[in-house]
PDB file of C-alpha atoms in Angstrom:
ATOM      1  CA  UNK A  23       4.180 122.583  54.929  1.00 41.00           C
ATOM      2  CA  UNK A  24       4.813 119.333  56.720  1.00 41.00           C
ATOM      3  CA  UNK A  25       2.220 117.501  54.575  1.00 44.00           C
ATOM      4  CA  UNK A  26       4.112 118.243  51.344  1.00 45.00           C
ATOM      5  CA  UNK A  27       7.360 116.451  52.318  1.00 48.00           C
ATOM      6  CA  UNK A  28       5.391 113.427  53.533  1.00 48.00           C
ATOM      7  CA  UNK A  29       3.518 113.357  50.214  1.00 47.00           C
ATOM      8  CA  UNK A  30       6.777 113.555  48.247  1.00 46.00           C
ATOM      9  CA  UNK A  31       8.404 110.889  50.396  1.00 48.00           C
ATOM     10  CA  UNK A  32       5.392 108.639  49.890  1.00 47.00           C
ATOM     11  CA  UNK A  33       5.426 109.333  46.146  1.00 46.00           C
ATOM     12  CA  UNK A  34       9.167 108.640  45.874  1.00 47.00           C
ATOM     13  CA  UNK A  35       8.792 105.489  47.922  1.00 48.00           C
ATOM     14  CA  UNK A  36       6.071 104.113  45.631  1.00 47.00           C
ATOM     15  CA  UNK A  37       7.930 104.827  42.419  1.00 46.00           C
ATOM     16  CA  UNK A  38      10.693 102.417  43.387  1.00 46.00           C
ATOM     17  CA  UNK A  39       8.263  99.623  44.289  1.00 45.00           C
ATOM     18  CA  UNK A  40       6.843  96.933  42.152  1.00 44.00           C
ATOM     19  CA  UNK A  41       4.356  94.285  43.072  1.00 43.00           C
ATOM     20  CA  UNK A  42       4.944  90.739  41.947  1.00 45.00           C
ATOM     21  CA  UNK A  43       1.872  88.563  41.898  1.00 42.00           C
ATOM     22  CA  UNK A  44       2.653  84.900  41.700  1.00 44.00           C
ATOM     23  CA  UNK A  45      -0.092  82.797  40.175  1.00 47.00           C
ATOM     24  CA  UNK A  46      -0.273  79.041  39.971  1.00 51.00           C
ATOM     25  CA  UNK A  47      -0.149  78.028  36.356  1.00 60.00           C
ATOM     26  CA  UNK A  48      -3.141  76.474  34.736  1.00 64.00           C
ATOM     27  CA  UNK A  49      -2.594  72.765  34.633  1.00 84.00           C
ATOM     28  CA  UNK A  50      -4.952  70.514  32.719  1.00 87.00           C
ATOM     29  CA  UNK A  51      -4.363  66.832  33.318  1.00 87.00           C
ATOM     30  CA  UNK A  52      -5.858  63.740  31.721  1.00 89.00           C
ATOM     31  CA  UNK A  53      -7.412  61.871  34.635  1.00 88.00           C
ATOM     32  CA  UNK A  54      -8.876  58.908  32.817  1.00 89.00           C
ATOM     33  CA  UNK A  55      -9.623  57.552  29.375  1.00 89.00           C
ATOM     34  CA  UNK A  56     -11.956  54.812  28.289  1.00 90.00           C
ATOM     35  CA  UNK A  57     -12.750  53.170  25.004  1.00 92.00           C
ATOM     36  CA  UNK A  58     -15.803  51.186  24.023  1.00 90.00           C
ATOM     37  CA  UNK A  59     -17.719  49.844  21.029  1.00 93.00           C
ATOM     38  CA  UNK A  60     -21.349  50.178  20.080  1.00 90.00           C
ATOM     39  CA  UNK A  61     -23.210  48.237  17.430  1.00 89.00           C
ATOM     40  CA  UNK A  62     -25.834  49.909  15.263  1.00 89.00           C
ATOM     41  CA  UNK A  63     -28.209  47.467  13.601  1.00 88.00           C
ATOM     42  CA  UNK A  64     -28.849  48.574  10.026  1.00 89.00           C
ATOM     43  CA  UNK A  65     -31.255  45.813   8.987  1.00 90.00           C
ATOM     44  CA  UNK A  66     -32.613  42.512  10.237  1.00 89.00           C
ATOM     45  CA  UNK A  67     -34.039  39.531   8.400  1.00 90.00           C
ATOM     46  CA  UNK A  68     -36.863  37.634  10.060  1.00 90.00           C
ATOM     47  CA  UNK A  69     -38.609  34.491   8.808  1.00 90.00           C
ATOM     48  CA  UNK A  70     -41.776  33.098  10.413  1.00 91.00           C
ATOM     49  CA  UNK A  71     -41.223  35.249  13.488  1.00 88.00           C
ATOM     50  CA  UNK A  72     -37.653  34.008  13.937  1.00 90.00           C
ATOM     51  CA  UNK A  73     -34.546  36.109  13.580  1.00 89.00           C
ATOM     52  CA  UNK A  74     -32.382  34.934  10.679  1.00 89.00           C
ATOM     53  CA  UNK A  75     -29.623  37.518  10.303  1.00 89.00           C
ATOM     54  CA  UNK A  76     -28.775  41.158  10.734  1.00 89.00           C
ATOM     55  CA  UNK A  77     -26.447  43.703   9.240  1.00 92.00           C
ATOM     56  CA  UNK A  78     -24.810  46.124  11.589  1.00 88.00           C
ATOM     57  CA  UNK A  79     -22.167  48.825  11.831  1.00 90.00           C
ATOM     58  CA  UNK A  80     -19.693  48.983  14.702  1.00 90.00           C
ATOM     59  CA  UNK A  81     -18.669  52.315  16.182  1.00 91.00           C
ATOM     60  CA  UNK A  82     -15.732  52.870  18.513  1.00 93.00           C
ATOM     61  CA  UNK A  83     -15.703  55.660  21.064  1.00 93.00           C
ATOM     62  CA  UNK A  84     -13.041  57.275  23.210  1.00 93.00           C
ATOM     63  CA  UNK A  85     -13.926  59.063  26.436  1.00 94.00           C
ATOM     64  CA  UNK A  86     -11.413  61.501  27.970  1.00 93.00           C
ATOM     65  CA  UNK A  87     -11.743  62.913  31.503  1.00 94.00           C
ATOM     66  CA  UNK A  88      -9.840  66.184  31.951  1.00 93.00           C
ATOM     67  CA  UNK A  89      -9.208  68.049  35.214  1.00 92.00           C
ATOM     68  CA  UNK A  90      -7.961  71.617  35.711  1.00 91.00           C
ATOM     69  CA  UNK A  91      -5.590  71.261  38.669  1.00 88.00           C
ATOM     70  CA  UNK A  92      -4.415  74.885  38.509  1.00 84.00           C
ATOM     71  CA  UNK A  93      -5.893  78.079  39.913  1.00 83.00           C
ATOM     72  CA  UNK A  94      -6.665  79.787  36.596  1.00 84.00           C
ATOM     73  CA  UNK A  95      -9.294  79.056  33.973  1.00 87.00           C
ATOM     74  CA  UNK A  96      -7.878  76.952  31.146  1.00 87.00           C
ATOM     75  CA  UNK A  97      -8.724  78.680  27.876  1.00 88.00           C
ATOM     76  CA  UNK A  98      -8.102  77.529  24.327  1.00 89.00           C
ATOM     77  CA  UNK A  99      -7.874  73.886  25.381  1.00 91.00           C
ATOM     78  CA  UNK A 100      -7.379  71.281  22.677  1.00 91.00           C
ATOM     79  CA  UNK A 101      -6.278  67.678  22.580  1.00 92.00           C
ATOM     80  CA  UNK A 102      -4.372  65.646  20.029  1.00 93.00           C
ATOM     81  CA  UNK A 103      -5.279  61.968  20.044  1.00 93.00           C
ATOM     82  CA  UNK A 104      -2.908  59.705  18.120  1.00 94.00           C
ATOM     83  CA  UNK A 105      -3.838  56.091  17.357  1.00 94.00           C
ATOM     84  CA  UNK A 106      -1.101  53.523  16.771  1.00 95.00           C
ATOM     85  CA  UNK A 107      -0.801  50.141  15.125  1.00 94.00           C
ATOM     86  CA  UNK A 108       2.460  48.752  16.393  1.00 92.00           C
ATOM     87  CA  UNK A 109       4.859  51.702  16.486  1.00 91.00           C
ATOM     88  CA  UNK A 110       3.270  53.464  13.538  1.00 95.00           C
ATOM     89  CA  UNK A 111       0.811  56.325  14.004  1.00 94.00           C
ATOM     90  CA  UNK A 112      -2.189  55.535  11.810  1.00 96.00           C
ATOM     91  CA  UNK A 113      -4.591  58.340  12.697  1.00 95.00           C
ATOM     92  CA  UNK A 114      -4.525  61.689  14.503  1.00 95.00           C
ATOM     93  CA  UNK A 115      -7.603  63.529  15.733  1.00 94.00           C
ATOM     94  CA  UNK A 116      -7.457  67.094  17.087  1.00 94.00           C
ATOM     95  CA  UNK A 117     -10.389  68.326  19.145  1.00 93.00           C
ATOM     96  CA  UNK A 118     -11.233  71.693  20.694  1.00 93.00           C
ATOM     97  CA  UNK A 119     -12.422  71.527  24.270  1.00 91.00           C
ATOM     98  CA  UNK A 120     -14.418  74.236  26.066  1.00 92.00           C
ATOM     99  CA  UNK A 121     -12.729  76.315  28.769  1.00 91.00           C
ATOM    100  CA  UNK A 122     -12.264  74.487  32.063  1.00 91.00           C
ATOM    101  CA  UNK A 123     -12.575  76.397  35.330  1.00 91.00           C
ATOM    102  CA  UNK A 124     -10.106  75.751  38.161  1.00 90.00           C
ATOM    103  CA  UNK A 125     -10.907  72.618  40.122  1.00 90.00           C
ATOM    104  CA  UNK A 126     -13.448  71.408  37.569  1.00 93.00           C
ATOM    105  CA  UNK A 127     -13.592  68.308  35.416  1.00 94.00           C
ATOM    106  CA  UNK A 128     -14.699  67.939  31.836  1.00 94.00           C
ATOM    107  CA  UNK A 129     -15.561  64.748  29.965  1.00 95.00           C
ATOM    108  CA  UNK A 130     -15.104  64.697  26.205  1.00 94.00           C
ATOM    109  CA  UNK A 131     -16.388  61.729  24.214  1.00 94.00           C
ATOM    110  CA  UNK A 132     -15.705  61.280  20.527  1.00 93.00           C
ATOM    111  CA  UNK A 133     -16.274  58.684  17.857  1.00 94.00           C
ATOM    112  CA  UNK A 134     -12.898  57.469  16.630  1.00 93.00           C
ATOM    113  CA  UNK A 135     -13.981  56.358  13.158  1.00 92.00           C
ATOM    114  CA  UNK A 136     -12.655  52.818  13.611  1.00 92.00           C
ATOM    115  CA  UNK A 137     -14.909  49.780  13.168  1.00 90.00           C
ATOM    116  CA  UNK A 138     -13.389  47.852  16.044  1.00 90.00           C
ATOM    117  CA  UNK A 139     -11.118  48.344  19.022  1.00 90.00           C
ATOM    118  CA  UNK A 140      -8.842  45.794  17.339  1.00 91.00           C
ATOM    119  CA  UNK A 141      -8.216  48.209  14.433  1.00 92.00           C
ATOM    120  CA  UNK A 142      -5.543  49.927  16.537  1.00 92.00           C
ATOM    121  CA  UNK A 143      -3.179  48.773  19.265  1.00 92.00           C
ATOM    122  CA  UNK A 144      -2.735  51.869  21.395  1.00 91.00           C
ATOM    123  CA  UNK A 145      -3.418  55.597  21.575  1.00 92.00           C
ATOM    124  CA  UNK A 146      -1.989  58.688  23.229  1.00 91.00           C
ATOM    125  CA  UNK A 147      -3.729  61.852  24.398  1.00 92.00           C
ATOM    126  CA  UNK A 148      -1.798  65.138  24.552  1.00 90.00           C
ATOM    127  CA  UNK A 149      -3.567  68.209  25.957  1.00 90.00           C
ATOM    128  CA  UNK A 150      -2.564  71.813  25.249  1.00 89.00           C
ATOM    129  CA  UNK A 151      -3.951  75.156  26.429  1.00 85.00           C
ATOM    130  CA  UNK A 152      -3.175  78.849  26.253  1.00 79.00           C
TER     131      UNK A 152
END
């Protein structure tokens, strides 16, 4: 008979309890960005073994280094990159980024679609996640 009251006391004691688990939020930060140009030669003109001229296409690239500084996996990560000329936004690119585990880095490189780095003055990178 003594085991029953202890069981009921234990049961009543647990019904009034709740457990609060505090988790650090996922926090994805932009650690670094870099921009660079590449030149793709489309055709060259040679005369008597000497280079005369060439036609080429410039490509501009943006590299974004992301870091998950939180303790949870960052899921559904995407970034909005806005390019500016003066104060006016001239182009926005949205990209989906794979999940980033806690304490890990991810590098995302994309072609911007501009012919030169001088086609825009500045850019901003905003990162969002679920």
